Coordinates of N, CA and C in Angstrom, one line a residue:
X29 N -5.7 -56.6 30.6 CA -5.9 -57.4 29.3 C -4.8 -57.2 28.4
X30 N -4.1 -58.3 28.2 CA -2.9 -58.5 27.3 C -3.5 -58.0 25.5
X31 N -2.4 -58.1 24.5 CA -3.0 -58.1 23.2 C -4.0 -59.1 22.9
X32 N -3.4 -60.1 23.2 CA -4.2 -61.9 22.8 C -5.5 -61.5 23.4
X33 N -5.6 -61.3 24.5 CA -7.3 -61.0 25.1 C -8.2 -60.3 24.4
X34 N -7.1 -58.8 23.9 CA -7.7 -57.9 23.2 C -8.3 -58.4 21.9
X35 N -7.2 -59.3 21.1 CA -7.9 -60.0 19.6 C -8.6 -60.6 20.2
X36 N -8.9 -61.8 20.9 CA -9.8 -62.7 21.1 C -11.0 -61.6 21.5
X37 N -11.5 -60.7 22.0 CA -12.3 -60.4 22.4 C -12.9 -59.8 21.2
X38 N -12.2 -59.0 20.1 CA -12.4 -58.2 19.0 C -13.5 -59.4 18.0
X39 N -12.1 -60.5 17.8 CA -13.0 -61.8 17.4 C -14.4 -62.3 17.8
X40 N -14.7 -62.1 18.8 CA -15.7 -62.5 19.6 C -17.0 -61.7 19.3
X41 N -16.9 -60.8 19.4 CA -17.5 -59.3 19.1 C -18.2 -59.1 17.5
X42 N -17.1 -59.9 16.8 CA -17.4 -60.2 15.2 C -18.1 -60.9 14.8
X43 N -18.0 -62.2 15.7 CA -18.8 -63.5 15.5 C -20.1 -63.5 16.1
X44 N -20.3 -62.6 16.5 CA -22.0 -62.6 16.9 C -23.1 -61.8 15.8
X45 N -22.1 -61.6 14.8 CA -22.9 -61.2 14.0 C -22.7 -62.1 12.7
X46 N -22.3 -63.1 13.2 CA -21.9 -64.5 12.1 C -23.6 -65.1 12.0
X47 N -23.5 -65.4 10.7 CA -25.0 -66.6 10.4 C -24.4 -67.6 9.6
X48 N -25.2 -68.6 10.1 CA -24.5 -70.2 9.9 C -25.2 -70.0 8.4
X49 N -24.5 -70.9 7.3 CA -25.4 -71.2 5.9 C -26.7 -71.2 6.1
X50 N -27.7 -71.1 5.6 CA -29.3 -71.7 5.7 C -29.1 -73.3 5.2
X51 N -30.1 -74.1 6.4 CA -29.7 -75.4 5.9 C -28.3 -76.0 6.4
X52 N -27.6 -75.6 7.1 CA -26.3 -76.4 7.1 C -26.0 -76.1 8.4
X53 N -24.9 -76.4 8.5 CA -24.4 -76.3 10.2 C -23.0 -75.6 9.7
X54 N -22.9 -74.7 10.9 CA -21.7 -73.6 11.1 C -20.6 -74.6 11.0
X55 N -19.3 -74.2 9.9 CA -18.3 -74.3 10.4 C -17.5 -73.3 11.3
X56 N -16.3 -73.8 12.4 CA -15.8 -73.1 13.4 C -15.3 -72.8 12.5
X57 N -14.2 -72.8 11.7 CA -13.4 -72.2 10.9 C -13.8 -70.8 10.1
X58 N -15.0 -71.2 9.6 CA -15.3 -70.3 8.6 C -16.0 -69.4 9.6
X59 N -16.6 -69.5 10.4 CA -16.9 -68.2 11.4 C -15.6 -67.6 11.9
X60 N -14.5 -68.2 12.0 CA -13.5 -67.6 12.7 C -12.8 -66.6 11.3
X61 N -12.6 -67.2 10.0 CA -12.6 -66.5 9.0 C -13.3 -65.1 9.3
X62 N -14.8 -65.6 8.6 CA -15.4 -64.2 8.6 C -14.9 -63.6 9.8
X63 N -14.7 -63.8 11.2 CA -15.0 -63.1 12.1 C -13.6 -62.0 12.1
X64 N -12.7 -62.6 11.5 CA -11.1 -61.7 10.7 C -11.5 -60.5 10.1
X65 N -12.7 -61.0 9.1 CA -12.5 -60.2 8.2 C -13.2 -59.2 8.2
X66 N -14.2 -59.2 9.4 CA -14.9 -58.2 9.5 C -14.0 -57.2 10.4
X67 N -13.2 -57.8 11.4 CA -12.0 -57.3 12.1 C -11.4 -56.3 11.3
X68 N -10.7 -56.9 10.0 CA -10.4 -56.0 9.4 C -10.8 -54.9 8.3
X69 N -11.8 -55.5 8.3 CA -13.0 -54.3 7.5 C -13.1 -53.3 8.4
X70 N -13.1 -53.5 10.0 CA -13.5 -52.6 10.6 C -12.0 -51.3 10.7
X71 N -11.3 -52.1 10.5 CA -9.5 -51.1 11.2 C -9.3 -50.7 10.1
X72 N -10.4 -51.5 8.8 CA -10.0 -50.5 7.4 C -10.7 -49.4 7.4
X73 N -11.8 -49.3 7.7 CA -13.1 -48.1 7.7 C -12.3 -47.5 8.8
X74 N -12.1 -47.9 10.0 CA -11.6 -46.6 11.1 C -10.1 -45.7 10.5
X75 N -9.5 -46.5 9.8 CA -8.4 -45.9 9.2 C -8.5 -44.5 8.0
X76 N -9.7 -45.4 7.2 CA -9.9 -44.0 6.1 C -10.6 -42.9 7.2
X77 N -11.2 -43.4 7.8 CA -12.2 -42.5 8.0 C -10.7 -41.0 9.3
X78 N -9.9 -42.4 9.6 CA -9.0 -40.7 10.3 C -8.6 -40.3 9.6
X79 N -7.8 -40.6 8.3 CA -6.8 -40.1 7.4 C -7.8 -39.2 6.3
X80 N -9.1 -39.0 6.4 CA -9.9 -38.3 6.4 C -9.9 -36.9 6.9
X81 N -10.1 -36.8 8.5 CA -10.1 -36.3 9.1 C -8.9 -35.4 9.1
X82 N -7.7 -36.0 9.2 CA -6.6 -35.4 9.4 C -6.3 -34.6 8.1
X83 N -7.0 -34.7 6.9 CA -6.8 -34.2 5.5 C -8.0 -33.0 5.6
X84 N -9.0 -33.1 6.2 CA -9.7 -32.0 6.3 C -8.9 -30.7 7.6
X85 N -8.8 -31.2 8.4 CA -7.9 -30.4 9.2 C -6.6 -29.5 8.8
X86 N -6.6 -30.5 7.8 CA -5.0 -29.6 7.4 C -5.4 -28.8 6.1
X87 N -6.4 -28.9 5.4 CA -7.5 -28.3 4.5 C -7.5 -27.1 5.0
X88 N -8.1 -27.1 6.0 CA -9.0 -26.0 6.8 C -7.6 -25.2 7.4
X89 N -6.7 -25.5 8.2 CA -5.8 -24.9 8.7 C -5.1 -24.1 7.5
X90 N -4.8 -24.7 6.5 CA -4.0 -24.0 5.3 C -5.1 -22.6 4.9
X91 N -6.3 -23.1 4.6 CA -7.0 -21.8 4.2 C -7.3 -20.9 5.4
X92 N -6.8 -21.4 6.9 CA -6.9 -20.0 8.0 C -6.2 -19.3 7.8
X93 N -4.6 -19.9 6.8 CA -3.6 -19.6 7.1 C -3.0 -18.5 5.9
X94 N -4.0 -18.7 4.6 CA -3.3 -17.8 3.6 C -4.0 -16.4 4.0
X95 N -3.1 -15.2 3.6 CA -3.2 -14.2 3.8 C -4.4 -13.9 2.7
X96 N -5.2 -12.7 3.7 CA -6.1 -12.2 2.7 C -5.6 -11.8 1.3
X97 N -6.4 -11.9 0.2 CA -6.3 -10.9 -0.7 C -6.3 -9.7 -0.9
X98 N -5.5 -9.0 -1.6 CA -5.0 -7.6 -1.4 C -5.9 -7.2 -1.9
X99 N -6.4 -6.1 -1.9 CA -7.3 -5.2 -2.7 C -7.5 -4.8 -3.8
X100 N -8.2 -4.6 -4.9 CA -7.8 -4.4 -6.1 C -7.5 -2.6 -6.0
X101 N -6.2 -2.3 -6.3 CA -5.4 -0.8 -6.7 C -6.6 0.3 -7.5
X102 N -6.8 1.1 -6.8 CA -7.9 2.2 -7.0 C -7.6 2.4 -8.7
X103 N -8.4 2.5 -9.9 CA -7.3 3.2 -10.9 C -7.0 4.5 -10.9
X104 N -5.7 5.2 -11.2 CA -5.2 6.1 -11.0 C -5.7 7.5 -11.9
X105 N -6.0 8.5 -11.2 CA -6.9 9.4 -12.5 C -5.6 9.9 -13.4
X106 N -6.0 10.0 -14.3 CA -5.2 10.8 -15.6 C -4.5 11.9 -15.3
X107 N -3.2 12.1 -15.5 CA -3.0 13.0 -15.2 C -3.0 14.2 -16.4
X108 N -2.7 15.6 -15.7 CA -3.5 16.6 -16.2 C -1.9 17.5 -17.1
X109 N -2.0 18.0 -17.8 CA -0.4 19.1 -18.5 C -1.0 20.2 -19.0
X110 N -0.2 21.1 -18.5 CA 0.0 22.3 -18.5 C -0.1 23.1 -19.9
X111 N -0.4 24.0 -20.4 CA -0.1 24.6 -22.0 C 1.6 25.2 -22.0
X112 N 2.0 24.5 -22.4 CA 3.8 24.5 -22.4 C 3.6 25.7 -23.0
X113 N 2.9 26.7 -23.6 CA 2.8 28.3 -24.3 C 2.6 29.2 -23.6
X114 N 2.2 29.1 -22.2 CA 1.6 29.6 -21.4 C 2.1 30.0 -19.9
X115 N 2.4 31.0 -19.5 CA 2.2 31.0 -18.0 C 1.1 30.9 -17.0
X116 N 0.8 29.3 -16.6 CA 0.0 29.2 -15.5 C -0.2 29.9 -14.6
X117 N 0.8 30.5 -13.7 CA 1.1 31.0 -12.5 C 1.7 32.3 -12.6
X118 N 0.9 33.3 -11.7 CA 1.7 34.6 -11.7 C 2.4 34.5 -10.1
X119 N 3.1 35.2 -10.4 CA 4.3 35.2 -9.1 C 4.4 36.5 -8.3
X120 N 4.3 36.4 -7.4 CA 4.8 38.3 -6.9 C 6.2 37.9 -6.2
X121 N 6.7 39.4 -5.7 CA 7.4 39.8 -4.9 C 7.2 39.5 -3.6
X122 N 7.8 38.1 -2.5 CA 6.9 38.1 -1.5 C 8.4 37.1 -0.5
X123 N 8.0 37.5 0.9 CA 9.3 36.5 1.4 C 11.0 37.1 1.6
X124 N 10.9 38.1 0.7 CA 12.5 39.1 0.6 C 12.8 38.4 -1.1
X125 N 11.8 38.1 -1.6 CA 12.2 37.0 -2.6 C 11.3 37.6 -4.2
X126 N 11.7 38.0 -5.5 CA 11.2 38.8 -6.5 C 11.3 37.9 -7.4
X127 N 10.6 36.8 -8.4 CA 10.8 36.5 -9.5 C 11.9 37.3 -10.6
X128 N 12.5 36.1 -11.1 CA 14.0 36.1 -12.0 C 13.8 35.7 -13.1
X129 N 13.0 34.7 -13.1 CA 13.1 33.9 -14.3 C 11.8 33.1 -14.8
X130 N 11.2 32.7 -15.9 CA 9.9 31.8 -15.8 C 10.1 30.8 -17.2
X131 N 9.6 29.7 -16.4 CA 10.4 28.6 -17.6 C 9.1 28.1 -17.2
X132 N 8.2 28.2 -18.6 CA 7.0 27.3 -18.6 C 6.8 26.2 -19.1
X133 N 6.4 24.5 -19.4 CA 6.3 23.8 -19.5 C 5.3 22.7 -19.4
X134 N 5.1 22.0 -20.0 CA 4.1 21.1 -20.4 C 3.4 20.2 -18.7
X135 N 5.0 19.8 -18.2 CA 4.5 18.7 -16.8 C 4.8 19.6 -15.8
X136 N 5.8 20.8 -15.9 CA 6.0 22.0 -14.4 C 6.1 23.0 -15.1
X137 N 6.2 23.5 -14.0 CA 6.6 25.5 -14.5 C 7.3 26.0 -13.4
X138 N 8.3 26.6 -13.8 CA 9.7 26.5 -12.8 C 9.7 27.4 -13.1
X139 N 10.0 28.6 -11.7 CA 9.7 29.8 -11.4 C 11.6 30.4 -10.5
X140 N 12.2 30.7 -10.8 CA 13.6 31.4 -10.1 C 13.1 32.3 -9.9
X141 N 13.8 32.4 -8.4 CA 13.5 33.7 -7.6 C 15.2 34.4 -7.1
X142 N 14.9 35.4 -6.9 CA 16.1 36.3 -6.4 C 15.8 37.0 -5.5
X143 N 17.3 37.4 -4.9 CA 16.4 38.1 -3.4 C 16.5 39.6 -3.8
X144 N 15.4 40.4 -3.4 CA 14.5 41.3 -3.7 C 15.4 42.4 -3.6
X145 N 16.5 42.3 -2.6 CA 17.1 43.8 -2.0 C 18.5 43.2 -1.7
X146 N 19.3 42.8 -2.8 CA 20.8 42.7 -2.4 C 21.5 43.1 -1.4
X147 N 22.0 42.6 -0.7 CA 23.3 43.5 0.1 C 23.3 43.2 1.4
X148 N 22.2 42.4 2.1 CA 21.1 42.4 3.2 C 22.1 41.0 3.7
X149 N 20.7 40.6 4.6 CA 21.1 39.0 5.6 C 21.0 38.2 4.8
X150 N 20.0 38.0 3.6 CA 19.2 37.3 2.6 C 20.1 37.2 1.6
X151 N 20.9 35.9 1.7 CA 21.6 36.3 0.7 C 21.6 33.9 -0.2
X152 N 20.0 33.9 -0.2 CA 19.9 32.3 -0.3 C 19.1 32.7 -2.0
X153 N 19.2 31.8 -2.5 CA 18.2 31.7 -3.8 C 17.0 31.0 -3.5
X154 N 16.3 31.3 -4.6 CA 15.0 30.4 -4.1 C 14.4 29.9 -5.8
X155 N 13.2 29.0 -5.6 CA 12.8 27.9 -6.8 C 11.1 27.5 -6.4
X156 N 10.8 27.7 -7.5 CA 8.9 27.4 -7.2 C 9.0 26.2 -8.3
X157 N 8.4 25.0 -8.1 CA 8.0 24.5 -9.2 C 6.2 24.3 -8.8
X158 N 5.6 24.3 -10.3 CA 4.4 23.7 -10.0 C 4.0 22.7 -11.0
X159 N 3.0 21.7 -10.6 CA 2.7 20.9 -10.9 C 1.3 20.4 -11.3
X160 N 0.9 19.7 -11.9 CA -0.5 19.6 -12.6 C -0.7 18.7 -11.7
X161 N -2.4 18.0 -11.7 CA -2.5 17.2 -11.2 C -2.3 15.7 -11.9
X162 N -1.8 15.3 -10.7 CA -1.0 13.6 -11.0 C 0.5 14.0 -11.4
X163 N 1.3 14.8 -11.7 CA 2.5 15.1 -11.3 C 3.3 15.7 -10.0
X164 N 4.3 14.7 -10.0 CA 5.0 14.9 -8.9 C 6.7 15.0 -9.5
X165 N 7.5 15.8 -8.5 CA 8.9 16.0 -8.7 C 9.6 14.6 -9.0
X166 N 10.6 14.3 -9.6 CA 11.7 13.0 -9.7 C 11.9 12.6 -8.2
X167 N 12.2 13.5 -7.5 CA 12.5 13.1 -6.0 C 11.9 12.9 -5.3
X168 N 10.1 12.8 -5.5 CA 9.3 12.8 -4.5 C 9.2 10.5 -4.7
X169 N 9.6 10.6 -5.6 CA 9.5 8.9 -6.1 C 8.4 8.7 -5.9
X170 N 7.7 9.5 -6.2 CA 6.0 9.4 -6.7 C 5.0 9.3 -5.7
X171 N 5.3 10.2 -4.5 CA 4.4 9.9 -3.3 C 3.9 11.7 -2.9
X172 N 2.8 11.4 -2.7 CA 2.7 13.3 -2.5 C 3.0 13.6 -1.2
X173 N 3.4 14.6 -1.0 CA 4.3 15.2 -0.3 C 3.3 14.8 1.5
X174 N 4.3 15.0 2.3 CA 4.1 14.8 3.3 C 5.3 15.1 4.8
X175 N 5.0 15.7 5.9 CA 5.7 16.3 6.7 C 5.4 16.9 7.9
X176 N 5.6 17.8 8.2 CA 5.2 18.6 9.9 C 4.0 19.8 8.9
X177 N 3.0 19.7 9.1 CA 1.7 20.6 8.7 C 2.2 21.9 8.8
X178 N 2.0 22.9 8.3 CA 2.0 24.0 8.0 C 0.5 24.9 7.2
X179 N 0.7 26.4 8.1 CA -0.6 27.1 7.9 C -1.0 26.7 6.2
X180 N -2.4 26.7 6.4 CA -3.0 26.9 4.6 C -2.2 28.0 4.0
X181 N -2.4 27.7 2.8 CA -1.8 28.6 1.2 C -3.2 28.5 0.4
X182 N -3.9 29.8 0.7 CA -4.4 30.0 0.2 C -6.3 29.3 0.1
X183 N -6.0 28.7 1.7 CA -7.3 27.9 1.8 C -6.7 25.8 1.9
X184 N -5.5 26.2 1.1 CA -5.2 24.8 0.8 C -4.1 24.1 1.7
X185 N -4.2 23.0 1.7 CA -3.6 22.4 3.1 C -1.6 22.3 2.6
X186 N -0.7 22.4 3.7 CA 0.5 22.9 3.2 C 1.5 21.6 4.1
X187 N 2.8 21.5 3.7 CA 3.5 20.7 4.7 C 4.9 21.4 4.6
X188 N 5.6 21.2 5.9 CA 7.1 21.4 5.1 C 7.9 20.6 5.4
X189 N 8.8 20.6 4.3 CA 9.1 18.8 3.9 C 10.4 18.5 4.8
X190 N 10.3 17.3 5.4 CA 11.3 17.0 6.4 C 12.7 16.7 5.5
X191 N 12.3 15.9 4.7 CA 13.2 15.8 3.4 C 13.1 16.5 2.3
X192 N 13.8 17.4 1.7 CA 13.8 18.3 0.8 C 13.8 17.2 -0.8
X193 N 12.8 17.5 -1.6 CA 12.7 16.9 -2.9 C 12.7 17.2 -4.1
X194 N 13.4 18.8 -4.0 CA 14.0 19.4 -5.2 C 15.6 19.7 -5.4
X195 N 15.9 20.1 -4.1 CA 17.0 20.1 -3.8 C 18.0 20.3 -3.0
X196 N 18.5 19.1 -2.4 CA 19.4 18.9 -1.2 C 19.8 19.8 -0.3
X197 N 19.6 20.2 1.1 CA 19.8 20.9 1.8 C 19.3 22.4 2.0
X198 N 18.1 22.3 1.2 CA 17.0 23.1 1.2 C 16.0 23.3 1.6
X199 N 15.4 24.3 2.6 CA 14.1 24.6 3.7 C 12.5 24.9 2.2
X200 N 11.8 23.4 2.5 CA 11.1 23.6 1.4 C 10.1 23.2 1.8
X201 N 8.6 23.7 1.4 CA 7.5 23.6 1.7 C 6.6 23.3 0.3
X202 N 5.7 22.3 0.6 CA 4.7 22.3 -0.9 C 3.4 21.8 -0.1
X203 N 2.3 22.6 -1.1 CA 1.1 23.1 -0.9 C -0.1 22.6 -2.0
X204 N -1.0 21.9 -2.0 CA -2.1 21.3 -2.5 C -2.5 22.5 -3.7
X205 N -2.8 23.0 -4.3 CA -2.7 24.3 -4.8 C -3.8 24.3 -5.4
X206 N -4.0 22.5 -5.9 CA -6.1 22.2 -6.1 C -6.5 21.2 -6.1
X207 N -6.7 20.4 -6.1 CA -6.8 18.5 -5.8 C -6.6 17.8 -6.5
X208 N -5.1 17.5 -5.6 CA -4.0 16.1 -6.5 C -3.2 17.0 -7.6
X209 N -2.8 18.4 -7.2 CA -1.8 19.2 -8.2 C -0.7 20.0 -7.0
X210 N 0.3 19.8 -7.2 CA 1.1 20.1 -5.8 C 2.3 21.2 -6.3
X211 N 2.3 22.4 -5.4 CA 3.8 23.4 -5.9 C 4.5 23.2 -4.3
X212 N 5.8 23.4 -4.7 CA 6.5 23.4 -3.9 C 7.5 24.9 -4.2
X213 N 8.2 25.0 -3.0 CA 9.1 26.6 -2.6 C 10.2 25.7 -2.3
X214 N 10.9 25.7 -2.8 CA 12.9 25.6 -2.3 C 13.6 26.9 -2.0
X215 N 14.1 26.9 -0.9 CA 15.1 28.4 -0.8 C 16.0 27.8 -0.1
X216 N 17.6 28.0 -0.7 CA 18.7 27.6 -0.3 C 19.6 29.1 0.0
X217 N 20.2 28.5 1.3 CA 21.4 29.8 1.2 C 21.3 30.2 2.7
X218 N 22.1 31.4 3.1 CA 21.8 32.2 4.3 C 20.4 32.8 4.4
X219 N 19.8 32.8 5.3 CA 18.4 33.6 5.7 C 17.6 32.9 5.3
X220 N 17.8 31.8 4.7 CA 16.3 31.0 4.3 C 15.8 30.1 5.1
X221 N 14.3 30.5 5.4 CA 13.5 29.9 6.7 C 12.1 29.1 6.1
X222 N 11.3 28.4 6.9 CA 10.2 28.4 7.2 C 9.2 29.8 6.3
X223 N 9.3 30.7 7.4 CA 8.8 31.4 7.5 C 8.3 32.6 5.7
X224 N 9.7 32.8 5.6 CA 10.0 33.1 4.0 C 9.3 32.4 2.9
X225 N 9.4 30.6 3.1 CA 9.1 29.9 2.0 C 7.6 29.4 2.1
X226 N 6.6 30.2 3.5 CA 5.3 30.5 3.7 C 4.8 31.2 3.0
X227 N 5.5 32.5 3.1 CA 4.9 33.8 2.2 C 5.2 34.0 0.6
X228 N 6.9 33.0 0.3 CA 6.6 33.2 -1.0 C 5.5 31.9 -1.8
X229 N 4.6 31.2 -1.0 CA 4.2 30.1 -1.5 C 2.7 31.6 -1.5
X230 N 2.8 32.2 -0.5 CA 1.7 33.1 -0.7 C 1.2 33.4 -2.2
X231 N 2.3 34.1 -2.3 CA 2.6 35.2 -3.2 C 2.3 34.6 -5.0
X232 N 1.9 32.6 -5.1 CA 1.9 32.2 -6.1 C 0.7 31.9 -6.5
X233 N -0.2 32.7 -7.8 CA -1.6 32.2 -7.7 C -1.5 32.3 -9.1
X234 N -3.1 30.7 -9.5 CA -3.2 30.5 -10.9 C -3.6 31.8 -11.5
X235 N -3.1 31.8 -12.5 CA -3.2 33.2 -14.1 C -3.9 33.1 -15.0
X236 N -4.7 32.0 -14.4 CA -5.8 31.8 -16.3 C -5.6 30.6 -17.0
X237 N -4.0 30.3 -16.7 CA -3.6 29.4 -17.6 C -3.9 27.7 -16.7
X238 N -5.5 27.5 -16.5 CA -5.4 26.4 -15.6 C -4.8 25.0 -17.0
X239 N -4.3 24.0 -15.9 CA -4.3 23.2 -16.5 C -5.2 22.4 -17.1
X240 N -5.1 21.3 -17.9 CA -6.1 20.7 -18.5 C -5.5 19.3 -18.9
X241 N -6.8 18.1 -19.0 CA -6.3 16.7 -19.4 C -5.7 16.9 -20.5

């Protein structure tokens, strides 16, 4: 069936649902009229009705397609400071390593250590800082510490840092000390290990002076 077949038959199909005037006699013309125009009423209705279709599809594809919404960001607890008047932390002798110096402060408390018995293999310095909770070092770029696990300190879970974040080329370990308050051990130099910057993390316990909001 050619196109012409196809219209004439579309025509045909229209015109049987033609009614002559009441009272009058059909013109051929005006049935062939209507029978157009129902033709094209019809290719008008099948047309919205795809471009419909094809607008809901792409509707629907676009909303498969946007990424979830992110979560709303926990709020962050308050963080906690230290009595800048006060020594938080008492320090021992521990590691080959003796407290030198004590610099107390509001956001850390920075603890210098020296080695205990001059003259020896030990010949590295070492550094405690500690921290309140929700404080972290400049270098940690605000992430708590994380690394190859290491034994508890004191009950509390420990790591030692693959990346050093007090100071460059230093064997350093930091320790949960009470939840969401972190100290860390830096020891730079000859003889400084693991094993050292375990025991002087030992050797560091709160004094009274806990921190507070």
């Amino acid at each position: 069936m050619d196109e012409r077949e196809r219209d004439a038959a579309r025509l045909l199909a229209a015109l049987r649902g033609f009614e002559a005037p009441t009272g009058g006699t059909a013109d051929p013309e005006d049935a062939v009229r209507a029978g157009r125009r129902r033709v094209r009423a019809r290719r008008a209705a099948a047309m919205t009705s795809a471009v419909a279709a094809v607008a809901a599809i792409a509707a629907a594809t676009a909303l498969l397609g946007r990424p979830a919404a992110a979560p709303e960001p926990r709020p962050v607890a308050p963080a906690e400071h230290f009595d800048a008047g006060r020594h938080a932390f008492s320090v021992g002798s521990a590691g080959g390593f003796a407290p030198a110096s004590y610099q107390p402060g509001r956001d850390v408390q920075r603890i210098t250590l020296r080695v205990e018995r001059p003259g020896g293999t030990l010949r590295a310095d070492g550094l405690v800082e500690m921290y309140p909770a929700g404080g972290l070092p400049p270098g940690s770029g605000g992430r708590a510490p994380r690394g190859r696990p290491a034994p508890d300190v004191h009950g509390h879970r420990a790591y030692v840092l693959a990346v050093p974040v007090l100071r460059p080329g230093a064997v350093e370990l930091a320790w949960e000390w009470k939840p969401g308050a972190w100290g860390f051990v830096s020891l730079k130099g000859p003889g400084a290990d693991e094993g050292r910057a375990q025991r002087v993390a030992q050797g560091v316990l709160p004094a009274g002076g806990q921190s507070r909001p």
